[in-house]
GROMACS .gro file of C-alpha atoms in nm:
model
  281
    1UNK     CA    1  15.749   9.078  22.473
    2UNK     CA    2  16.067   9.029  22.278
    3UNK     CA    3  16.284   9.307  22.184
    4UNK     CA    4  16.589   9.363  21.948
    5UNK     CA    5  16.899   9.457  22.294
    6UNK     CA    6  17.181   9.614  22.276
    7UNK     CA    7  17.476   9.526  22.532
    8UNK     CA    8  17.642   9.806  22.677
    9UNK     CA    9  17.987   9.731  22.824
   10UNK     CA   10  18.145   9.982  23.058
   11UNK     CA   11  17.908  10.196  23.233
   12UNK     CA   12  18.076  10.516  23.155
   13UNK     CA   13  18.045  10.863  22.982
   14UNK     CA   14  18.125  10.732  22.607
   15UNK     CA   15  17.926  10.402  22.642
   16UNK     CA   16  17.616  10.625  22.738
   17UNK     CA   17  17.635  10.876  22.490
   18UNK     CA   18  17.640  10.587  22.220
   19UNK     CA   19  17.339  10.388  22.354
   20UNK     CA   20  17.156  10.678  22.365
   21UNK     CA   21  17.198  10.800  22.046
   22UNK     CA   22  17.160  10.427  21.933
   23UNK     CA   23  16.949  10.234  22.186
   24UNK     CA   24  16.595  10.356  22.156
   25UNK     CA   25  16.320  10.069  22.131
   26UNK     CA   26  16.565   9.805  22.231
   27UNK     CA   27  16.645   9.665  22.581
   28UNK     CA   28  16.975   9.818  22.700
   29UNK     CA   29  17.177   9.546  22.899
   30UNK     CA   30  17.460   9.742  23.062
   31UNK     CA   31  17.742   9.534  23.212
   32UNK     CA   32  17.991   9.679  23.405
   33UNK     CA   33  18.290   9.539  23.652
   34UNK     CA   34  18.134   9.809  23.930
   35UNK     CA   35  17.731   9.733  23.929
   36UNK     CA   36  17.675  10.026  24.152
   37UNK     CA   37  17.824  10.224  23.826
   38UNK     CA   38  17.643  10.025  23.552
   39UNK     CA   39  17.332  10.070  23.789
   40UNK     CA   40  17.367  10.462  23.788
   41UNK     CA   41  17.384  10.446  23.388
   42UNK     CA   42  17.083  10.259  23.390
   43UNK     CA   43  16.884  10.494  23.636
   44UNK     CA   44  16.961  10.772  23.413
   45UNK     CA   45  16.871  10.639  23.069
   46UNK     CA   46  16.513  10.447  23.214
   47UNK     CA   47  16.433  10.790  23.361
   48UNK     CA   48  16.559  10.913  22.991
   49UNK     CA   49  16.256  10.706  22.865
   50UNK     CA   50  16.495  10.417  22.764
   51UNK     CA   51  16.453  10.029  22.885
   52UNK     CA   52  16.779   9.991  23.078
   53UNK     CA   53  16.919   9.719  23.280
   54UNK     CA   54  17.240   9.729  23.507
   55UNK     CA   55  17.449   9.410  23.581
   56UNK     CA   56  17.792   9.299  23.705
   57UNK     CA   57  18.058   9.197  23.391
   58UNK     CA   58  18.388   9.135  23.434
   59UNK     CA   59  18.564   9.173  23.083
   60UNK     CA   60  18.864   8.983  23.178
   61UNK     CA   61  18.653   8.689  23.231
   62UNK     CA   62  18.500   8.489  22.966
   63UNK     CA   63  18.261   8.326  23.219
   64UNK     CA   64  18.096   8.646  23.305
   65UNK     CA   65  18.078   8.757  22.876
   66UNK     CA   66  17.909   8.466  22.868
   67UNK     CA   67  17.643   8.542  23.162
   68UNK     CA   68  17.584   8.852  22.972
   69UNK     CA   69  17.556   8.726  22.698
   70UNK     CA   70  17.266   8.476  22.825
   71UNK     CA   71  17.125   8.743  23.015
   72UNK     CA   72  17.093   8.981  22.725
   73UNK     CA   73  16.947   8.686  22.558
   74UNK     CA   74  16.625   8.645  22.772
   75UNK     CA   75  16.481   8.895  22.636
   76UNK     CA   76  16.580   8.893  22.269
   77UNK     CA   77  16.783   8.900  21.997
   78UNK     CA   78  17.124   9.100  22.017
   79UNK     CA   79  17.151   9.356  21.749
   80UNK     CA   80  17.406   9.592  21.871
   81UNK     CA   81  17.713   9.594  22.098
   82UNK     CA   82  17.892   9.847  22.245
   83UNK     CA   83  18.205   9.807  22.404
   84UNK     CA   84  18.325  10.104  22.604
   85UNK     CA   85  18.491   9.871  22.893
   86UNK     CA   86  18.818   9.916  23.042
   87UNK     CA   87  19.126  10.004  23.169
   88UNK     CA   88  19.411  10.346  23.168
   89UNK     CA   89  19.742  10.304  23.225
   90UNK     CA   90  19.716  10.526  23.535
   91UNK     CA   91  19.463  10.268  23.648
   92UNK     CA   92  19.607   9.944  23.646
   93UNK     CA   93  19.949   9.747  23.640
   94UNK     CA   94  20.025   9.574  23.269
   95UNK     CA   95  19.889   9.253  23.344
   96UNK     CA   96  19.575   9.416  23.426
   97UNK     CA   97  19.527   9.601  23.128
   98UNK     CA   98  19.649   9.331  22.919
   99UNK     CA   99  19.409   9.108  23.052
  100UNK     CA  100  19.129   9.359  23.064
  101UNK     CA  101  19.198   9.573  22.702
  102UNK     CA  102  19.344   9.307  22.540
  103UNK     CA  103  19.228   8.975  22.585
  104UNK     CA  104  18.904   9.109  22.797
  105UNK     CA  105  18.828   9.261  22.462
  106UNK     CA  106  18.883   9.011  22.213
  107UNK     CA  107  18.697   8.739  22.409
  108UNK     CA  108  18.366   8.970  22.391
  109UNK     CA  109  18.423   9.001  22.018
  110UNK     CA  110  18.422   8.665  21.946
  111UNK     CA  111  18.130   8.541  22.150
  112UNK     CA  112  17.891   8.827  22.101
  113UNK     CA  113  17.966   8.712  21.701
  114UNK     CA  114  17.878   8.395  21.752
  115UNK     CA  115  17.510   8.484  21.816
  116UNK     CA  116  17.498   8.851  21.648
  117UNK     CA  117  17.157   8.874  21.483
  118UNK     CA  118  17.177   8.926  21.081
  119UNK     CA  119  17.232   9.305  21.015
  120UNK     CA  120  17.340   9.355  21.372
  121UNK     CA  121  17.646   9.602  21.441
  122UNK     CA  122  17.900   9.662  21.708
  123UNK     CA  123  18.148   9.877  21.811
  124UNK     CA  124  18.452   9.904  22.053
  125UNK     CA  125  18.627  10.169  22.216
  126UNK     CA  126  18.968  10.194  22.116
  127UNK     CA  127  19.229  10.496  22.155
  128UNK     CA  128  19.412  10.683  21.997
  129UNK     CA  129  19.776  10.568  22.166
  130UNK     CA  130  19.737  10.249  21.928
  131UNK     CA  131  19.816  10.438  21.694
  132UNK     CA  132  20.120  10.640  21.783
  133UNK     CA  133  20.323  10.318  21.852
  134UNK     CA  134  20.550  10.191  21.645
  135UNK     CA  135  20.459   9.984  21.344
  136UNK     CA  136  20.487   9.599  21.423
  137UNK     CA  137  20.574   9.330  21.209
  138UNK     CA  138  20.290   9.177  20.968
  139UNK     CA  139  20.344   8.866  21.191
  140UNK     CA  140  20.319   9.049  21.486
  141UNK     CA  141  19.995   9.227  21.318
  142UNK     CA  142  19.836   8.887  21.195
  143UNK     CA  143  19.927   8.713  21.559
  144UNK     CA  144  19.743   8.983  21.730
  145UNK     CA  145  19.474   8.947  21.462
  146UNK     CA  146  19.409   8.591  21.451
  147UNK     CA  147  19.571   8.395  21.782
  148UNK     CA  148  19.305   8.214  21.958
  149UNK     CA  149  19.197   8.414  22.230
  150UNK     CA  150  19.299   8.180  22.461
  151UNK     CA  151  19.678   8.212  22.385
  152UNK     CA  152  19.678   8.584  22.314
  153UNK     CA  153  19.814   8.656  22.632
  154UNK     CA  154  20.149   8.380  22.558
  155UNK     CA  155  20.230   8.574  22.277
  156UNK     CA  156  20.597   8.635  22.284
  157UNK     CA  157  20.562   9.035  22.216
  158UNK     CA  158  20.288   9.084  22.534
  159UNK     CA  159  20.551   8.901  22.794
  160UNK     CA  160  20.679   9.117  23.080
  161UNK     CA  161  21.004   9.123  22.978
  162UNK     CA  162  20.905   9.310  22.638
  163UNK     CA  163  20.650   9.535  22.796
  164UNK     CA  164  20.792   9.828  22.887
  165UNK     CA  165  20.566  10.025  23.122
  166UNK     CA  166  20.182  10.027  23.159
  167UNK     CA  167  20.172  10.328  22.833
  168UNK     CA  168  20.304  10.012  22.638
  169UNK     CA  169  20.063   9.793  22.749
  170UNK     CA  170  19.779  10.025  22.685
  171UNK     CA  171  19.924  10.059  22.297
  172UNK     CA  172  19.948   9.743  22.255
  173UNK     CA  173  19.614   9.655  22.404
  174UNK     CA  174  19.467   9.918  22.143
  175UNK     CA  175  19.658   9.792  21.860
  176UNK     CA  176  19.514   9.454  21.925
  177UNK     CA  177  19.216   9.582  21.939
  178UNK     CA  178  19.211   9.728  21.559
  179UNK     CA  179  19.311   9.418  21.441
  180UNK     CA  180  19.107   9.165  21.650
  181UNK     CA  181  18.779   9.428  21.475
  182UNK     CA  182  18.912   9.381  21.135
  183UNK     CA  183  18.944   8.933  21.207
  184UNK     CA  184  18.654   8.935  21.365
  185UNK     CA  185  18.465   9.163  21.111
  186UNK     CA  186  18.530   8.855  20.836
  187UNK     CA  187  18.337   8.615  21.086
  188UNK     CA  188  18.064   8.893  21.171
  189UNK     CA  189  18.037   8.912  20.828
  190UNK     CA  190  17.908   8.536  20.752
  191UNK     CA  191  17.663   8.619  20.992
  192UNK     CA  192  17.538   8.932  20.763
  193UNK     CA  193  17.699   9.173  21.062
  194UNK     CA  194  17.925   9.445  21.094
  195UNK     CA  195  18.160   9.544  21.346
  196UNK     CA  196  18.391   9.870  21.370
  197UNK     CA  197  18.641  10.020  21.626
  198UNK     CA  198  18.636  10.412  21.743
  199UNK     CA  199  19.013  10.553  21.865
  200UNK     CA  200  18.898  10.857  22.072
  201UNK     CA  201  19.170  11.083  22.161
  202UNK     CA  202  19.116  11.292  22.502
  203UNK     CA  203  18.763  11.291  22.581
  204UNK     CA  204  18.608  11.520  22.862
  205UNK     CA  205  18.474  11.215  23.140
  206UNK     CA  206  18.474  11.250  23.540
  207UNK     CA  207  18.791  11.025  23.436
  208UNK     CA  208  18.925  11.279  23.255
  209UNK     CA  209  18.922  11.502  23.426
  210UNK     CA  210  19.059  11.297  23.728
  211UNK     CA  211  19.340  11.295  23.489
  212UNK     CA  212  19.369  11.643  23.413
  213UNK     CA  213  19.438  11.700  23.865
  214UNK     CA  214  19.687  11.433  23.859
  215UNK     CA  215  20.022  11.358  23.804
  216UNK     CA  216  20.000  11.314  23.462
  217UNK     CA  217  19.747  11.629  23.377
  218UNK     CA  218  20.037  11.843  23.211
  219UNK     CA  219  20.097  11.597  23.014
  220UNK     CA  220  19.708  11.579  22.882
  221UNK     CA  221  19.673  11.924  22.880
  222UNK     CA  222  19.987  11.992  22.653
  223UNK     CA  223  19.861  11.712  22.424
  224UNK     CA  224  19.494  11.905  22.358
  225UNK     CA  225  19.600  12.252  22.373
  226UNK     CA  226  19.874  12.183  22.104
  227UNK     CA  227  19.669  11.951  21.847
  228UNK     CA  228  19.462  12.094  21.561
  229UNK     CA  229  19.149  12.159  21.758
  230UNK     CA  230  19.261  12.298  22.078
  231UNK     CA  231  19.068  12.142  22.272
  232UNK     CA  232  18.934  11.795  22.412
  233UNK     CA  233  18.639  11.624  22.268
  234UNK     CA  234  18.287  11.525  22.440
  235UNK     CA  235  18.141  11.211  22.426
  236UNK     CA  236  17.879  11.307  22.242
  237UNK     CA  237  18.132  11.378  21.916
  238UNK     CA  238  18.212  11.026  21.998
  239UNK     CA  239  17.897  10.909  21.994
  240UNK     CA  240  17.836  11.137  21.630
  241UNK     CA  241  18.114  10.849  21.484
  242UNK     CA  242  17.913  10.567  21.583
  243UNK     CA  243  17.553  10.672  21.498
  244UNK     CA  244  17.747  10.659  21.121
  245UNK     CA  245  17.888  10.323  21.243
  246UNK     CA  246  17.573  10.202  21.374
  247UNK     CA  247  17.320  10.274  21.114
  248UNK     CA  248  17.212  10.172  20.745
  249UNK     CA  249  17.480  10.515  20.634
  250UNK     CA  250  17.776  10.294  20.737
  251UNK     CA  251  17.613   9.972  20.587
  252UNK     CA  252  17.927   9.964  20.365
  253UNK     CA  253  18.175  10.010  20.686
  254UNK     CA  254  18.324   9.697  20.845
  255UNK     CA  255  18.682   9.581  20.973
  256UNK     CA  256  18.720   9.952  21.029
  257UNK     CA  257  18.892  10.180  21.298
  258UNK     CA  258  18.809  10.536  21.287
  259UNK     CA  259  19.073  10.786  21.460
  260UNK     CA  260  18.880  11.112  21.641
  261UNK     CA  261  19.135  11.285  21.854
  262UNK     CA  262  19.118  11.659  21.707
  263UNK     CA  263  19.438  11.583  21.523
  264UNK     CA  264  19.682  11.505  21.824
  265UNK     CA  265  19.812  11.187  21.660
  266UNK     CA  266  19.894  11.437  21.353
  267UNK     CA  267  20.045  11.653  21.606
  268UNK     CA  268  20.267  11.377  21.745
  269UNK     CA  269  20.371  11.262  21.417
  270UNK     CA  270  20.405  11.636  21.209
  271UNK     CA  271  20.393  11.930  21.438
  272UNK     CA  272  20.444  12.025  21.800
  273UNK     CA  273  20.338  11.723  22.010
  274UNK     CA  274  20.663  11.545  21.823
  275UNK     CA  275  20.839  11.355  22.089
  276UNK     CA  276  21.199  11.546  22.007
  277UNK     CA  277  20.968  11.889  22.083
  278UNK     CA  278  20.826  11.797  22.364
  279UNK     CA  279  20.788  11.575  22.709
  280UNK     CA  280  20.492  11.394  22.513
  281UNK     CA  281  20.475  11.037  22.329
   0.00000   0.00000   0.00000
């Protein structure tokens, strides 16, 4: 029997909290770069009650979209995405994350529109570290917006020589990422679809808390303890963003990117996570 899916990219905490909230009655295609990973997500949520199946994506390749894509396809019409795939700067060099974040992400964007069903919805994971870069041109904006995806990655602001370490990378990823959503959203919508972006700030994942042990956990912990709420965020609060996305509330939402980072990018800008107060940018 056919069913309305949903694909789930990145078999991680986020991802799951979002197709849970969002995925009940549909078949939940889960792609991830690690199948062992995408297949423990999918363990969890059939024994959840959910229809779940696990499979091997690679976002940096358009290929293996594409294989999802057709995959997800066999058994019905796609309705929602969810794109919770990728790659920290602690994880992976620039032209990883590039590839991966930036292209990786656009890519999925544009060929999970091009067979959206009418009044389907997606989402992708941003972050909040788009938004504490500096502003870009509007040409640099609308090139990031509207470059074929195929020459995204020639762009003279992403060459090595203007990237300054993988943080960089990571921003700019992100800021492509808000404006690819708001290009694409204009093409989603011919199709009678809508399509939003999430920036979480620091959210509590076995990632994250990898993070926190590291080399770089000061620098996360100083960043939570001195924004407005004190404190991390769950996935689940995540999640609360996109069931508004998702559903008929946010019918009027599209284009969109919706900051939720307990007010550490107001921090940054206005209060004690400024960069001339502290270690933190």
């Amino acid at each position: 029997m056919k069913k309305d899916v949903m694909i789930l990219t990145g078999a991680g905490q986020i991802g799951m909290a979002i197709a849970r909230r969002m995925g009940y009655g549909k078949k939940i295609v889960i792609g991830d770069k690690k199948p062992e990973n995408a297949q423990v997500i999918a363990k969890i949520m059939t024994e959840a009650g959910f229809d779940a199946e696990a499979m091997e994506m690679d976002l940096s390749s358009r290929e293996s979209i594409k294989n999802l894509i057709a995959k997800a396809q066999e058994y019905g019409d796609i309705t929602m995405l969810v794109n919770a795939a990728g790659v920290s700067p602690s994880q992976a060099p620039i032209e990883a994350i590039l590839k991966v974040d930036l292209y990786g992400t656009a890519v999925l964007l544009e060929e999970v529109g091009k067979v959206i069903k009418e009044g389907g919805v997606g989402v992708t994971i941003s972050s909040q570290s788009g938004h504490r870069m500096p502003a870009l041109t509007p040409e640099e904006d609308e090139q990031l917006a509207g470059t074929p995806t195929e020459e995204l990655l020639n762009l003279e602001i992403l060459q090595p020589e203007n990237i300054k370490d993988t943080l960089h990378a990571y921003q700019m990823a992100k800021r492509c990422n808000e404006k690819r959503v708001m290009a694409e959203s204009v093409k989603w919508g011919e199709k009678g679809a809508r399509v939003n972006s999430i920036s979480p700030g620091i959210i509590v994942t076995p990632l994250a808390i990898d993070e926190f042990n590291g080399p770089r956990g000061d620098f996360y912990k100083n960043m939570f303890a001195k924004c407005p709420a004190g404190r991390p965020g769950t996935a689940d609060e995540v999640a609360n963003v996109a069931e508004l996305l998702m559903s008929d509330k946010g019918a009027f939402i599209t284009g969109s990117d919706f900051l939720i980072d307990g007010g550490a990018t107001a921090s940054y800008f206005y209060g004690p996570l400024k960069p001339e107060e502290s270690n933190v940018r």
